[in-house]
Amino acid sequence: MSVTPKSPSEALSYAMPLSRFLQRMLDSRPWLAARLGQSLPHALDADAMQAFMRESGLDEPRLRATLRKLRAWVVSHILVRDLNGLADLAEVTETMTLLAEVTVQAAHDVLREGLVQRYGVPLSTTGWEQELLVIGMGKLGGRELNVSSDIDLIFIYPEDGDTGGAKVISNFEFFERLGKQLIQALAEVTEHGQVFRVDMRLRPNGDSGPLVASFDMLENYFITQGREWERYAWIKARVLAGERFEELEKIARPFVFRKYLDFGAINAMRDLHAQIRREVARRDRANNIKLGPGGIREIEFIAQVFQLIRGGRDLHLQTRPTLKVLALLAERGILAGEAVTELSAAYDFLRRLEHRLQYLDDAQTHDLPQNDEDRARIAQAMNFPDYTAMLEALDAHRANVSRYFEHVFGTPEEEGHSLDGMWAAAENESQAEPILAELGYCQPAVAASRLAAIRTGIRYQQLANHIRGRLDALIPRVVEAAAATPCPDDTLTRFLDLIEAISRRGAYLALLQQYPQALRRVADLMSASRWAAQFLTRHPILLDELLDTRTLQAAPDWPAVRAQIGAALDAAEPDMERQMDLVREHHHAQVFRLLTQDIAGMLTVEVLADHLSALADLIVDLSIPAVWRKIKIRHRKEPEFAVIAYGKLGGKELGYASDLDLVFLHGNDNAPEASDVYARLAQRLNSWLSSQTAAGILFETDLRLRPNGESGMIVCSLDAFRQYQLESAWVWEHQALTRARFAAGDPALGAAFERIRCEVLRQERDLDTLRAEVLSMRQKMREAHAGKSERFDLKHDTGGLIDVEFLVQYLVLGHAHHHPELTGNLGNIALLRIAGELGLIPAGLAARCGDSYRMLRHLQHRQRLNDLPSRIDAGEVALAREPVRILWQQVFGES
């Protein structure tokens, strides 16, 4: 390792043998050494660069000389600091990025003023002043510029029109002239050198396209001609000059970042990289540390492919710097922490080596030197004892990069599969049957017929060639994966339903094709639960969730989930359609994670219901302000509005497909428009929750438990709710109230509701009258759900779930006047236990009834997971029914 010099002169003396460029600068610019002596102790910022330009003069005659003098100082400054260990990679790239920014802006401002004096200000057809937006691409856009880099620019202006001067030209002509002058000011080689080589080939249509384009031209190009590699390039696009960057980003973002997961980007990036590899091989440039194997470009591709895949959903991944993207990929579990550590270390090493290669002669090179003298210089500059030692470190980093690159961009479909022949001849069912039988399928003829139907179907025949190729690679692996599950026939049927549903969505096929572990997890899921299979088929976007086992196995962090969904909703404001899709996508993803844990046996029914209920509360609570913002006429900043949960959600017993029984309340708001405003909020919130969108549905909602049922107002005031409950409600409505709770909205209003709820439940009631009312309601329900089946209905039959619920509701309504602890919304099992402890029912029988209730819920859940009716063989629950029937007899005096 070199010893850090103690003074600027020592720093210069150490750096000069390592850079012929620095030696030339010092020899040709007598002022430079003294300037460096003053500046070397500190990093340069934009203010220092601008001050330098003001000193040297920034009028049009002196512009070129000033910009080139500035570059000589800045590059020499950062070169010396870097070689002496005073600057890290971040300082080097940031300093060079700042140099590009201040020189581009200075040249733009000076040259534009000259054109304005000649032609007047460019104006839109409606008279608004227009500007040139200078877009930095590549490393400039990502604030990662190297010391001898080109700068990739694109010139865009907002609107067509004409200039307002005496000599009128079109806005296109004005900005084209400005663009040409700007390029010359930076790139022209004068006696002072040049500032930056300027590359304009990333503009629409490249060299054959116009130098400047309007917003409309750019948007039309993206829609009609934009190519995959241009999406990759536009990830790093950043406006360097111009204020209307937000409008530009709105045009570019949908082109770059797809709304849904885009695993098809892997193939596009793989093709682009293959072209680069072929070019490298053709030119025999394996020692190119940027484009060669394991080079800088491969690290950038790894980061950017996941930006293309996920950036439309995860806005944080729309950031530009490579190292920041890699860190985010580790945070999200997309790449392993070890992989990101090694890739980041390799990136740092390669970029520092890149700079030292360029320090030699200020040449834009990425090739390792061929002569021994320069090799020794580079080894010393990299703090290695010799070039061989440096090569060993370089090779280790490149090997790591290549390994991870192949992991991400490998092409598993190129390897043949033993079942490829069977699929290729699938229309010949007799040929497929014995193969399927040997794999373990119980009904090979049925499986063979299904495969033949797909292979010969119109949908398959009409697929684009590249998508059909993915499907052809996938089907044999699906057949194999299904055969490895306990119920291969059911698994294959469900998996093929999914495949047919996504067959036109190349991104989903690409995901299963790229990640065999995801395919195996899909097969396991399909085998375990018919309901899960249907859920995944309805929402194939959830396939992405199967890639990260860490996320699948982690306990839900509801505050973090809330923050994530809230941020996504805020970012999409005011696009309500996108917000509705986002909240559905996030909800489905969380449900799917719980589902996989449930199927894996990691959750009890009770814990699962708690999680599903907490998720529903969270979604409803976040939806209220999102919907409130959409109401144009609002009489207050925050709504005094609460959502009360009844039924399954109220009792925190929510299942995967449970309805939400909701009641909407508002405060005793004296504003004359309050009732109308809150009614609109309630109606729109209900639509927000229950509408079908492209992303599916959130919840089926049921609002019939509100005061006066379907004939009542959709939302009522707190006072009106209290009056109704005390004066008009039926006993069955008080039974429902035992399971009600505040779920979302204004907490103060929720607390006021809870006080009313306790007040109503603690009314003293005549037990005989109450018993008769409860029995009458139970009899009506039995008659409504009477069935002729000999099988036992877990919910409705005698000794089933509803009997337990009615028992608890009777105990609460009958005894809460003397025992307020019964008003707690604690769940049926806990309330049975409390009633037993209070001596209202035998404690032992209460415990047995609680166990029965738990078992019945477990069986109900099992049936729903396989999309089966809630009727099962009566013998399976004979023991569980008995305590419920005994307790019913003791409490109500009838069997």
GROMACS .gro file of N, CA, C and O in nm, residues 33 148 190 266 295 359 367 457 546 593 676 690 700 705 773 780 844:
model
   68
   33ALA      N    1  -0.018   2.401  -1.141
   33ALA     CA    2   0.043   2.346  -1.019
   33ALA      C    3   0.002   2.426  -0.896
   33ALA      O    4  -0.031   2.369  -0.791
  148SER      N    5  -1.246   0.982  -1.833
  148SER     CA    6  -1.220   1.010  -1.974
  148SER      C    7  -1.339   0.970  -2.060
  148SER      O    8  -1.325   0.933  -2.176
  190THR      N    9  -0.967   2.204  -2.960
  190THR     CA   10  -0.899   2.331  -2.985
  190THR      C   11  -0.757   2.322  -2.932
  190THR      O   12  -0.713   2.216  -2.886
  266ILE      N   13  -3.536  -1.040  -1.925
  266ILE     CA   14  -3.415  -1.122  -1.912
  266ILE      C   15  -3.368  -1.166  -2.050
  266ILE      O   16  -3.249  -1.156  -2.082
  295GLY      N   17  -1.693  -0.823  -1.669
  295GLY     CA   18  -1.659  -0.681  -1.667
  295GLY      C   19  -1.768  -0.593  -1.609
  295GLY      O   20  -1.872  -0.638  -1.559
  359TYR      N   21  -0.610   0.739  -1.662
  359TYR     CA   22  -0.518   0.840  -1.613
  359TYR      C   23  -0.387   0.842  -1.693
  359TYR      O   24  -0.319   0.944  -1.701
  367ASP      N   25  -0.904  -0.127  -2.197
  367ASP     CA   26  -0.818  -0.242  -2.225
  367ASP      C   27  -0.694  -0.240  -2.135
  367ASP      O   28  -0.633  -0.133  -2.114
  457GLY      N   29  -5.442  -2.705  -3.000
  457GLY     CA   30  -5.541  -2.599  -2.986
  457GLY      C   31  -5.506  -2.474  -3.064
  457GLY      O   32  -5.389  -2.447  -3.095
  546LEU      N   33  -4.284  -1.644  -0.541
  546LEU     CA   34  -4.226  -1.775  -0.517
  546LEU      C   35  -4.075  -1.777  -0.531
  546LEU      O   36  -4.011  -1.879  -0.505
  593ARG      N   37  -4.857  -1.487   0.049
  593ARG     CA   38  -4.750  -1.524   0.143
  593ARG      C   39  -4.808  -1.601   0.262
  593ARG      O   40  -4.751  -1.700   0.307
  676ASP      N   41  -7.410   1.457   0.314
  676ASP     CA   42  -7.389   1.426   0.172
  676ASP      C   43  -7.243   1.388   0.145
  676ASP      O   44  -7.216   1.294   0.068
  690SER      N   45  -6.475  -0.313  -0.345
  690SER     CA   46  -6.545  -0.427  -0.404
  690SER      C   47  -6.545  -0.430  -0.556
  690SER      O   48  -6.589  -0.529  -0.615
  700GLU      N   49  -6.542  -0.885  -0.130
  700GLU     CA   50  -6.687  -0.872  -0.140
  700GLU      C   51  -6.732  -0.806  -0.010
  700GLU      O   52  -6.690  -0.846   0.099
  705LEU      N   53  -7.589  -0.491   0.762
  705LEU     CA   54  -7.599  -0.485   0.908
  705LEU      C   55  -7.608  -0.342   0.960
  705LEU      O   56  -7.615  -0.321   1.081
  773GLU      N   57  -8.604  -1.533   2.198
  773GLU     CA   58  -8.565  -1.458   2.077
  773GLU      C   59  -8.449  -1.528   2.006
  773GLU      O   60  -8.449  -1.545   1.883
  780LYS      N   61  -8.502  -2.016   1.254
  780LYS     CA   62  -8.517  -1.961   1.119
  780LYS      C   63  -8.395  -1.992   1.033
  780LYS      O   64  -8.409  -2.026   0.915
  844GLY      N   65  -6.547  -2.692   3.273
  844GLY     CA   66  -6.493  -2.802   3.192
  844GLY      C   67  -6.564  -2.814   3.060
  844GLY      O   68  -6.500  -2.837   2.955
   0.00000   0.00000   0.00000
